[in-house]
Coordinates of C-alpha atoms in Angstrom, one line a residue:
Chain G
X13 CA 95.5 -44.6 -10.8
X14 CA 95.4 -47.6 -13.0
X15 CA 94.7 -49.8 -10.0
X16 CA 92.0 -47.4 -8.9
X17 CA 90.4 -47.7 -12.3
X18 CA 90.5 -51.5 -12.1
X19 CA 88.9 -51.4 -8.7
X20 CA 86.2 -49.1 -10.0
X21 CA 85.5 -51.4 -12.9
X22 CA 85.2 -54.3 -10.5
X23 CA 82.7 -52.4 -8.3
X24 CA 80.7 -51.2 -11.2
X25 CA 80.6 -54.8 -12.7
X26 CA 79.2 -56.2 -9.4
X27 CA 76.8 -53.2 -9.2
X28 CA 75.3 -53.6 -12.7
X29 CA 75.4 -57.4 -12.7
X30 CA 75.0 -58.5 -9.1
X31 CA 75.7 -62.1 -8.4
X32 CA 73.3 -64.4 -6.5
X33 CA 70.5 -61.8 -6.7
X34 CA 67.7 -64.2 -7.3
X35 CA 65.8 -64.8 -4.0
X36 CA 66.0 -68.3 -2.7
X37 CA 62.8 -70.4 -2.7
X38 CA 63.1 -71.7 0.9
X39 CA 66.0 -70.0 2.7
X40 CA 66.9 -71.4 6.1
X41 CA 68.1 -68.1 7.3
X42 CA 67.1 -64.6 6.3
X43 CA 67.9 -61.1 7.5
X44 CA 67.2 -57.6 6.2
X45 CA 69.6 -54.6 6.8
X46 CA 69.1 -50.9 6.3
X47 CA 71.3 -48.0 6.5
X48 CA 68.9 -45.3 7.6
X49 CA 71.2 -42.4 6.7
X50 CA 71.3 -43.1 3.0
X51 CA 68.4 -45.6 2.5
X52 CA 70.5 -48.5 1.5
X53 CA 68.7 -51.9 1.9
X54 CA 70.1 -55.3 1.7
X55 CA 68.5 -58.7 2.2
X56 CA 70.6 -61.8 2.8
X57 CA 69.2 -65.3 2.4
X58 CA 71.1 -68.5 3.2
X59 CA 70.5 -72.2 2.5
X60 CA 72.4 -74.2 5.1
X61 CA 73.6 -77.7 5.3
X62 CA 74.9 -78.1 8.9
X63 CA 77.4 -75.4 9.4
X64 CA 77.9 -74.8 5.6
X65 CA 76.3 -72.1 3.4
X66 CA 75.4 -74.1 0.4
X67 CA 73.4 -71.3 -1.3
X68 CA 73.1 -67.6 -0.9
X69 CA 71.0 -64.8 -2.2
X70 CA 71.7 -61.0 -1.7
X71 CA 69.4 -58.5 -3.0
X72 CA 68.4 -55.0 -2.2
X73 CA 68.7 -51.4 -3.4
X74 CA 71.1 -48.6 -2.7
X75 CA 74.4 -47.2 -3.8
X76 CA 77.1 -48.9 -5.8
X77 CA 79.2 -49.6 -2.7
X78 CA 76.5 -51.4 -0.6
X79 CA 75.2 -53.4 -3.5
X80 CA 78.5 -54.4 -5.0
X81 CA 79.8 -55.3 -1.6
X82 CA 76.7 -57.7 -1.2
X83 CA 77.4 -59.2 -4.6
X84 CA 81.1 -59.8 -3.9
X85 CA 80.2 -61.2 -0.5
X86 CA 77.9 -63.7 -1.9
X87 CA 80.6 -65.1 -4.1
X88 CA 83.1 -65.1 -1.3
X89 CA 80.9 -67.1 1.2
X90 CA 79.0 -69.6 -1.0
X91 CA 80.1 -73.1 -0.1
X92 CA 82.0 -71.9 3.0
X93 CA 81.5 -73.0 6.6
X94 CA 80.6 -70.6 9.3
X95 CA 84.2 -70.6 10.6
X96 CA 85.6 -69.9 7.1
X97 CA 83.0 -67.1 6.6
X98 CA 83.9 -65.5 9.9
X99 CA 87.6 -65.6 8.9
X100 CA 86.7 -63.8 5.6
X101 CA 84.5 -61.3 7.4
X102 CA 87.4 -60.5 9.9
X103 CA 89.8 -59.9 6.9
X104 CA 87.3 -57.7 5.2
X105 CA 86.7 -55.7 8.3
X106 CA 90.4 -55.1 8.9
X107 CA 90.8 -54.2 5.3
X108 CA 88.1 -51.5 5.7
X109 CA 89.5 -50.1 8.9
X110 CA 93.3 -50.4 8.4
X111 CA 95.7 -47.6 7.8
X112 CA 97.0 -49.1 4.5
X113 CA 97.2 -52.2 2.4
X114 CA 99.9 -53.9 4.3
X115 CA 98.3 -53.2 7.6
X116 CA 95.1 -54.6 6.1
X117 CA 96.8 -57.9 5.6
X118 CA 96.7 -57.5 1.8
X119 CA 99.6 -58.1 -0.7
X120 CA 100.1 -54.8 -2.6
X121 CA 102.0 -56.6 -5.3
X122 CA 99.2 -59.1 -6.0
X123 CA 95.8 -57.3 -6.0
X124 CA 93.0 -59.7 -5.2
X125 CA 95.3 -62.5 -3.8
X126 CA 93.8 -62.4 -0.3
X127 CA 90.2 -61.3 -0.7
X128 CA 89.5 -61.5 -4.4
X129 CA 87.2 -58.9 -5.8
X130 CA 86.4 -57.6 -2.4
X131 CA 89.7 -55.9 -2.3
X132 CA 88.3 -53.5 -4.9
X133 CA 86.4 -51.9 -2.0
X134 CA 89.4 -50.9 0.0
X135 CA 89.4 -47.4 -1.6
X136 CA 86.2 -46.8 0.4
X137 CA 88.5 -46.5 3.5
X138 CA 89.0 -42.9 2.5
X139 CA 85.3 -42.1 2.9
X140 CA 84.4 -43.1 6.5
X141 CA 80.7 -42.4 6.0
X142 CA 80.7 -44.9 3.2
X143 CA 82.4 -47.7 5.1
X144 CA 78.9 -48.3 6.6
X145 CA 77.6 -48.9 3.0
X146 CA 80.3 -51.5 2.3
X147 CA 79.7 -53.1 5.7
X148 CA 75.9 -53.3 5.4
X149 CA 75.7 -56.7 3.7
X150 CA 78.2 -58.1 6.2
X151 CA 76.4 -57.0 9.3
X152 CA 73.2 -58.4 7.6
X153 CA 75.0 -61.7 6.9
X154 CA 76.0 -61.8 10.6
X155 CA 72.4 -61.4 11.6
X156 CA 71.2 -64.0 9.2
X157 CA 73.8 -66.5 10.5
X158 CA 72.8 -65.7 14.0
X159 CA 74.9 -66.6 17.1
X160 CA 77.1 -69.7 16.7
X161 CA 75.4 -72.7 18.1
Chain T
X6 CA 74.1 -8.2 -12.0
X7 CA 77.8 -8.3 -11.5
X8 CA 79.7 -11.1 -9.8
X9 CA 81.9 -10.3 -6.8
X10 CA 85.6 -10.0 -7.2
X11 CA 86.2 -13.6 -6.2
X12 CA 89.9 -13.4 -6.9
X13 CA 90.4 -11.0 -4.0
X14 CA 87.8 -12.8 -1.8
X15 CA 89.4 -16.2 -2.4
X16 CA 92.7 -14.9 -1.4
X17 CA 91.2 -14.2 2.0
X18 CA 90.4 -17.9 2.6
X19 CA 93.4 -20.1 3.4
X20 CA 91.5 -23.2 2.3
X21 CA 91.6 -22.0 -1.3
X22 CA 95.4 -22.3 -1.4
X23 CA 94.3 -25.7 -2.6
X24 CA 93.6 -24.7 -6.2
X25 CA 91.9 -27.9 -7.0
X26 CA 89.2 -27.5 -4.4
X27 CA 85.7 -26.6 -5.7
X28 CA 83.9 -26.1 -2.4
X29 CA 80.1 -26.3 -3.0
X30 CA 78.9 -27.1 0.6
X31 CA 78.5 -23.7 2.2
X32 CA 74.9 -24.5 3.1
X33 CA 76.2 -27.0 5.5
X34 CA 79.0 -24.7 6.8
X35 CA 81.0 -22.0 5.2
X36 CA 84.8 -21.6 4.9
X37 CA 86.6 -19.1 7.2
X38 CA 88.5 -16.0 6.0
X39 CA 91.9 -15.1 7.5
X40 CA 90.2 -12.0 9.0
X41 CA 88.1 -14.2 11.2
X42 CA 90.8 -16.8 12.0
X43 CA 93.2 -14.0 13.0
X44 CA 90.8 -12.0 15.0
X45 CA 90.1 -15.2 17.2
X46 CA 93.7 -16.1 17.4
X47 CA 94.8 -12.6 18.3
X48 CA 92.0 -12.3 21.0
X49 CA 92.9 -15.7 22.4
X50 CA 96.5 -14.8 22.5
X51 CA 96.5 -11.3 23.9
X52 CA 93.0 -10.2 24.8
X53 CA 91.4 -13.2 26.6
X54 CA 89.9 -13.4 30.1
X55 CA 86.5 -14.5 31.3
X56 CA 83.8 -11.9 30.8
X57 CA 81.6 -10.2 33.4
X58 CA 82.5 -9.2 37.0
X59 CA 86.2 -9.0 36.2
X60 CA 87.9 -6.5 38.5
X61 CA 91.0 -6.4 36.3
X62 CA 91.7 -4.7 33.1
X63 CA 92.0 -7.7 30.9
X64 CA 88.6 -9.0 32.0
X65 CA 87.1 -5.6 31.6
X66 CA 88.4 -5.2 28.1
X67 CA 87.4 -8.8 27.2
X68 CA 83.8 -8.0 28.4
X69 CA 83.8 -4.8 26.4
X70 CA 84.8 -6.6 23.2
X71 CA 82.3 -9.4 23.9
X72 CA 79.5 -6.9 24.4
X73 CA 80.6 -4.8 21.4
X74 CA 79.9 -7.9 19.3
X75 CA 76.3 -7.9 20.7
X76 CA 76.0 -4.2 19.6
X77 CA 77.4 -5.2 16.2
X78 CA 74.9 -8.0 15.8
X79 CA 72.1 -5.7 16.8
X80 CA 73.1 -3.2 14.1
X81 CA 73.6 -6.0 11.6
X82 CA 70.0 -7.2 12.1
X83 CA 68.4 -3.8 12.6
X84 CA 67.4 -4.6 16.1
X85 CA 66.1 -1.8 18.3
X86 CA 68.6 -2.6 21.1
X87 CA 71.5 -4.9 22.0
X88 CA 69.3 -6.3 24.8
X89 CA 67.3 -8.0 22.0
X90 CA 70.4 -10.2 21.1
X91 CA 70.9 -13.5 22.9
X92 CA 74.1 -15.4 22.1
X93 CA 73.3 -19.1 21.8
X94 CA 75.3 -22.1 20.5
X95 CA 73.7 -21.9 17.1
X96 CA 70.3 -21.7 15.3
X97 CA 69.3 -25.2 16.8
X98 CA 69.9 -24.0 20.3
X99 CA 68.0 -20.8 19.8
X100 CA 64.9 -22.7 18.5
X101 CA 65.1 -25.2 21.4
X102 CA 65.3 -22.3 23.8
X103 CA 62.0 -20.9 22.4
X104 CA 60.3 -24.3 22.4
X105 CA 61.2 -25.0 26.0
X106 CA 61.3 -21.5 27.5
X107 CA 58.2 -20.2 25.9
X108 CA 56.2 -23.1 24.3
X109 CA 56.3 -25.6 27.2
X110 CA 54.8 -23.0 29.6
X111 CA 52.2 -21.5 27.3
X112 CA 50.9 -24.2 25.0
X113 CA 47.7 -26.1 25.9
X114 CA 46.1 -29.2 24.3
X115 CA 44.7 -28.5 20.9
X116 CA 46.7 -25.3 20.4
X117 CA 48.4 -25.3 17.1
X118 CA 52.0 -25.1 16.0
X119 CA 52.5 -24.3 12.3
X120 CA 55.7 -25.1 10.3
X121 CA 56.2 -25.7 6.7
X122 CA 56.9 -29.0 4.8
X123 CA 60.4 -27.8 4.0
X124 CA 61.8 -27.4 7.4
X125 CA 65.3 -28.5 8.5
X126 CA 65.0 -31.0 11.4
X127 CA 66.3 -28.1 13.7
X128 CA 62.9 -26.3 13.0
X129 CA 60.9 -29.5 13.1
X130 CA 61.9 -31.9 15.8
X131 CA 61.8 -29.3 18.7
X132 CA 58.2 -28.5 17.7
X133 CA 57.3 -32.2 17.5
X134 CA 58.6 -32.7 21.0
X135 CA 56.8 -29.6 22.2
X136 CA 53.5 -30.9 20.7
X137 CA 54.1 -34.2 22.5
X138 CA 54.8 -32.5 25.8
X139 CA 51.8 -30.2 25.7
X140 CA 49.2 -32.0 23.6
X141 CA 49.4 -29.2 20.9
X142 CA 48.9 -30.1 17.3
X143 CA 51.7 -29.7 14.8
X144 CA 50.5 -28.7 11.3
X145 CA 52.3 -28.0 8.0
X146 CA 52.1 -25.4 5.3
X147 CA 52.3 -27.6 2.3
X148 CA 54.7 -27.6 -0.6
X149 CA 53.3 -26.9 -4.0
X150 CA 54.1 -28.6 -7.3
X151 CA 56.5 -25.8 -8.1
X152 CA 58.7 -26.5 -5.0
X153 CA 57.3 -23.4 -3.4
X154 CA 54.9 -23.2 -0.5
X155 CA 51.2 -23.5 -1.3
X156 CA 49.6 -20.7 0.8
X157 CA 46.0 -21.3 -0.5
X158 CA 44.9 -22.9 2.8
X159 CA 46.9 -20.5 5.1
X160 CA 43.8 -18.9 6.6
X161 CA 42.5 -22.2 7.8
X162 CA 46.0 -23.3 9.0
X163 CA 46.8 -20.2 11.0
X164 CA 43.8 -19.7 13.1
X165 CA 42.9 -18.4 16.7
X166 CA 44.2 -21.7 18.2
X167 CA 47.6 -21.1 16.6
X168 CA 50.2 -20.2 19.1
X169 CA 53.5 -20.7 17.3
X170 CA 54.4 -20.2 13.6
X171 CA 57.9 -21.3 12.8
X172 CA 59.2 -21.0 9.3
X173 CA 62.4 -21.4 7.5
X174 CA 63.8 -18.3 5.8
X175 CA 65.3 -20.4 3.0
X176 CA 65.1 -24.1 2.4
X177 CA 68.5 -25.8 2.8
X178 CA 67.3 -28.4 0.3
X179 CA 65.3 -26.6 -2.4
X180 CA 66.8 -23.1 -2.1
X181 CA 63.2 -21.9 -1.9
X182 CA 62.7 -18.6 -0.1
X183 CA 59.1 -18.5 1.2
X184 CA 56.9 -15.4 1.2
X185 CA 57.7 -14.6 4.8
X186 CA 55.7 -11.3 4.8
X187 CA 52.4 -13.2 4.1
X188 CA 53.1 -15.9 6.6
X189 CA 54.3 -13.6 9.3
X190 CA 51.4 -11.2 8.8
X191 CA 49.0 -14.2 9.2
X192 CA 50.8 -15.1 12.4
X193 CA 50.6 -11.5 13.7
X194 CA 46.9 -11.4 13.1
X195 CA 46.2 -14.2 15.4
X196 CA 48.8 -13.2 18.0
X197 CA 51.0 -16.3 17.4
X198 CA 54.7 -16.3 18.3
X199 CA 56.4 -16.1 14.9
X200 CA 59.9 -17.5 14.4
X201 CA 62.1 -17.4 11.4
X202 CA 64.9 -20.0 11.1
X203 CA 67.4 -17.8 9.5
X204 CA 70.2 -20.4 9.3
X205 CA 70.3 -20.2 5.5
X206 CA 68.8 -16.8 5.0
X207 CA 70.9 -14.5 7.2
X208 CA 74.3 -15.3 5.7
X209 CA 73.1 -14.7 2.2
X210 CA 70.5 -11.9 2.1
X211 CA 69.9 -8.6 3.8
X212 CA 67.6 -9.2 6.8
X213 CA 66.2 -6.4 8.9
X214 CA 64.2 -7.4 11.9
X215 CA 62.6 -3.9 12.1
X216 CA 60.7 -4.7 9.0
X217 CA 60.7 -8.5 8.9
X218 CA 57.5 -8.8 10.9
X219 CA 58.7 -11.7 13.0
X220 CA 58.8 -12.1 16.8
X221 CA 62.1 -14.0 16.7
X222 CA 64.9 -14.9 14.4
X223 CA 67.8 -17.4 14.8
X224 CA 71.0 -18.0 12.8
X225 CA 74.4 -19.6 13.2
X226 CA 77.8 -17.9 12.8
X227 CA 79.4 -20.9 11.1
X228 CA 77.4 -20.6 7.9
X229 CA 78.4 -17.0 7.6
X230 CA 82.3 -17.1 7.6
X231 CA 82.3 -17.3 11.4
X232 CA 83.2 -20.0 13.8
X233 CA 81.2 -23.0 15.0
X234 CA 79.8 -22.9 18.6
X235 CA 78.0 -19.5 18.4
X236 CA 74.8 -18.3 17.0
X237 CA 72.2 -15.6 17.7
X238 CA 68.6 -15.5 18.9
X239 CA 67.0 -12.1 18.3
X240 CA 63.5 -11.6 19.7
X241 CA 61.2 -8.6 20.3
X242 CA 61.6 -7.3 23.8
X243 CA 58.1 -8.2 24.8
X244 CA 58.7 -11.8 23.7
X245 CA 62.0 -12.0 25.6
X246 CA 60.1 -10.8 28.7
X247 CA 57.7 -13.8 28.3
X248 CA 60.6 -16.2 27.8
X249 CA 61.8 -18.3 30.8
X250 CA 65.5 -19.3 31.0
X251 CA 66.0 -23.1 30.5
X252 CA 69.6 -23.2 31.6
X253 CA 70.5 -22.1 35.1
X254 CA 73.9 -21.4 36.7
X255 CA 76.5 -18.7 36.7
X256 CA 76.2 -15.4 34.8
X257 CA 72.4 -15.7 34.5
X258 CA 71.5 -14.8 38.1
X259 CA 71.0 -11.6 39.9
X260 CA 70.9 -12.8 43.5
X261 CA 71.2 -16.3 44.9
X262 CA 70.3 -17.4 48.4
X263 CA 70.6 -20.9 49.7
X264 CA 67.2 -21.9 48.3
X265 CA 66.2 -19.2 45.8
X266 CA 67.6 -17.2 43.0
X267 CA 66.5 -14.3 40.8
X268 CA 67.4 -13.8 37.2
X269 CA 69.9 -11.3 35.7
X270 CA 68.4 -8.8 33.2
X271 CA 67.7 -9.8 29.7
X272 CA 69.7 -11.0 27.7
X273 CA 72.2 -12.3 30.3
X274 CA 69.5 -14.4 32.0
X275 CA 69.5 -16.6 28.9
X276 CA 73.3 -17.1 28.8
X277 CA 74.2 -19.3 31.7
X278 CA 77.8 -20.3 32.2
X279 CA 80.8 -18.9 30.6
X280 CA 79.8 -17.9 27.0
X281 CA 81.7 -18.7 23.8
X282 CA 83.8 -15.6 24.1
X283 CA 86.4 -16.3 21.5
X284 CA 83.7 -17.4 19.1
X285 CA 81.8 -14.2 19.7
X286 CA 84.9 -12.3 18.6
X287 CA 85.0 -14.5 15.5
X288 CA 81.3 -13.7 14.9
X289 CA 82.1 -10.0 15.1
X290 CA 84.9 -10.4 12.6
X291 CA 82.6 -12.4 10.3
X292 CA 80.0 -9.7 10.4
X293 CA 82.7 -7.1 9.5
X294 CA 83.8 -9.3 6.6
X295 CA 80.3 -9.9 5.3
X296 CA 79.3 -6.2 5.7
X297 CA 82.4 -5.1 3.9
X298 CA 81.4 -7.1 0.9
X299 CA 77.7 -6.2 1.4
X300 CA 74.8 -8.6 1.9
X301 CA 72.9 -7.3 -1.2
X302 CA 76.1 -7.9 -3.3
X303 CA 76.4 -11.4 -1.8
X304 CA 72.7 -12.1 -2.6
X305 CA 73.2 -10.9 -6.2
X306 CA 76.4 -13.0 -6.5
X307 CA 74.4 -16.1 -5.3
X308 CA 71.7 -15.3 -7.8
X309 CA 74.1 -15.0 -10.7
X310 CA 75.8 -18.3 -9.8
X311 CA 72.4 -19.9 -9.4
X312 CA 71.3 -18.7 -12.8
X313 CA 74.5 -19.9 -14.4
X314 CA 74.3 -23.3 -12.6
X315 CA 70.6 -23.9 -13.4
X316 CA 71.5 -23.3 -17.1
X317 CA 74.6 -25.4 -17.1
X318 CA 72.9 -28.2 -15.1
X319 CA 69.9 -28.1 -17.4
X320 CA 72.2 -29.3 -20.2
X321 CA 73.4 -32.3 -18.3
X322 CA 71.5 -35.4 -19.5
X323 CA 69.6 -37.4 -16.9
X324 CA 70.0 -34.7 -14.3
X325 CA 66.9 -33.7 -12.3
X326 CA 66.8 -30.6 -10.2
X327 CA 64.7 -30.7 -7.0
X328 CA 63.7 -27.1 -6.5
X329 CA 62.6 -24.1 -8.4
X330 CA 64.3 -23.9 -11.8
X331 CA 64.4 -20.2 -12.0
X332 CA 66.1 -17.6 -9.7
X333 CA 62.8 -16.0 -8.5
X334 CA 62.7 -16.0 -4.6
X335 CA 65.4 -18.6 -4.5
X336 CA 68.8 -18.8 -2.9
X337 CA 72.0 -20.5 -4.0
X338 CA 71.2 -24.1 -3.0
X339 CA 70.5 -26.6 -5.7
X340 CA 69.6 -30.2 -5.0
X341 CA 69.8 -32.8 -7.7
X342 CA 69.8 -36.4 -8.7
X343 CA 71.1 -38.1 -11.8
X344 CA 69.2 -41.0 -13.3
X345 CA 69.3 -43.8 -10.7
X346 CA 72.9 -43.1 -9.5
X347 CA 72.8 -43.0 -5.7
X348 CA 73.7 -39.5 -4.5
X349 CA 76.5 -40.9 -2.3
X350 CA 78.0 -42.4 -5.5
X351 CA 77.7 -39.0 -7.2
X352 CA 79.3 -37.3 -4.3
X353 CA 82.2 -39.6 -4.2
X354 CA 83.0 -39.3 -8.0
X355 CA 82.6 -35.5 -7.7
X356 CA 85.1 -35.6 -4.8
X357 CA 87.6 -37.2 -7.2
X358 CA 87.2 -34.1 -9.3
X359 CA 87.8 -31.9 -6.3
X360 CA 84.1 -31.0 -6.2
X361 CA 82.8 -30.9 -2.6
X362 CA 79.0 -31.4 -2.4
X363 CA 76.8 -32.9 0.2
X364 CA 74.7 -36.0 -0.4
X365 CA 72.0 -37.4 1.8
X366 CA 68.8 -36.3 3.4
X367 CA 70.1 -32.9 4.4
X368 CA 68.4 -33.2 7.8
X369 CA 65.0 -32.8 6.1
X370 CA 63.7 -36.3 5.8
X371 CA 60.0 -35.4 5.6
X372 CA 60.7 -33.1 2.7
X373 CA 62.6 -35.8 0.8
X374 CA 59.7 -38.1 1.3
X375 CA 57.5 -35.5 -0.5
X376 CA 60.1 -35.3 -3.3
X377 CA 60.0 -39.1 -3.4
X378 CA 63.8 -39.5 -3.3
X379 CA 65.7 -41.2 -0.4
X380 CA 68.5 -38.7 -0.9
X381 CA 69.9 -36.0 -3.1
X382 CA 73.1 -34.4 -3.9
X383 CA 73.3 -30.7 -3.2
X384 CA 75.5 -27.9 -4.4
X385 CA 75.4 -24.6 -2.6
X386 CA 77.1 -21.3 -3.3
X387 CA 78.7 -18.5 -1.3
X388 CA 80.7 -15.3 -1.8
X389 CA 83.9 -17.2 -2.8
X390 CA 82.3 -19.4 -5.5
X391 CA 83.0 -18.9 -9.2
X392 CA 81.5 -20.0 -12.5
X393 CA 84.6 -22.2 -12.7
X394 CA 83.4 -24.1 -9.7
X395 CA 80.1 -24.8 -11.5
X396 CA 81.9 -25.8 -14.7
X397 CA 83.9 -28.3 -12.6
X398 CA 80.7 -29.6 -11.1
X399 CA 79.1 -30.1 -14.5
X400 CA 82.2 -31.8 -15.9
X401 CA 82.4 -34.1 -12.9
X402 CA 78.6 -34.9 -13.3
X403 CA 79.2 -35.8 -16.9
X404 CA 82.0 -38.1 -15.9
X405 CA 79.8 -39.8 -13.2
X406 CA 77.1 -40.2 -15.9
X407 CA 79.6 -42.0 -18.2
X408 CA 81.0 -44.1 -15.4
X409 CA 77.5 -45.3 -14.4
X410 CA 76.6 -45.7 -18.1
X411 CA 73.5 -43.4 -17.8
X412 CA 74.7 -40.9 -20.5

């Protein structure tokens, strides 16, 4: 329960004080995502240097899960290469769909050790309809990055 | 008005063995009492065979029991005859049958189809598609400021060109019960086919088709303590005569040659294929259950809980109710939002308190556009709900307000 509360506080912190919310002046990549079921909206903007995301903005409106997920994502991907980002996204995806923490590749004894704040979203697994909310910034990011080339 | 004896009623519903469950989502689908579950299980175990044409005793008795449910539904609705009762998969299927089997053949360009601004998608999208197929125009009876229908323009809306008037018996979002008598009378005056979507109304209020004034009524068993997969279309005999089958196959034919077929009598001609037999037995048991408690008593119970909930919710800071805030012409469905907390966040926190509510657009997106919210949370009541359920809702809402820092 204490852990759940910790997770809740992390989610609410990102929801109330989203990181990297300020739109970029001249983004190299940009994509908008919507979840038509609940009206969640997320815009992802990227500044690239070669294969590396050197700056990022995530803004939108919607529930605490979609918006905090976007904020956490922005922290997790800034400064990373496409390959690194794809690895994080894969870990995030398996966390959201796994049976339990161990299956998700997380370390139950050390919360946050693998995916940082993003691990706070793992409780969403219990609410399948809301996994889409958590995933929205990630699918939007994928679209912004476009196919590898 | 007295509340029902919910202690006894809840003992009939195995799901409430979970004492921590505050189930406030009956408008989506109701829970099932032991009586319904056991009737279906017993029939499946000992009474089951396919219906119609059976030359052996088990099939004959299964057919008799299946048809006895048709009689029971006819009595339940006040229909003149069991032949006016068509078993369908649910209210949605019933409306689609009318749109295809009547509307597609009879509507012409510039004919009018009238619905209200508070329809469920089930009583909206079939008419949109009918309008597209035929060139007819779809028009809306508007919602007023008070979350009730604004009938001031009804004379202009329902005119000689109006061929279909399809209206909900009770809004699944607002709880509003429209003045059906006025709308149906206007439809009758111009000879339009009038249809009541009874999905929310029939499980909660006495409905008698002999005085309702509609040409057709649909409802689903699963919102009325019965199983999924079966519902009812009632229609006046002359309207059923005008209706063409839209599904063809076994059970709905009279004679078949290599290239031609003739139809079975009404209502069998609308029931192609093996029907939901076990579900029909469940529907019969559900009617028995609801009738034993009494539909007026259920309606009164809903009203009392709604009154209690409107009071209690009115004291929750930052809470906004989307719907009439009194119990006049209103059922036990309350939609709400709290400050800028997303309804999905609300529903998740409520779930952590054991309070089950629905959040989203409730299959009524055009209505939510009028309300200017992308989604609402919705609590709905039925015969097993108690004031304790509402107290739990209110406490959970206060917790949500504190977590999100809005109260």
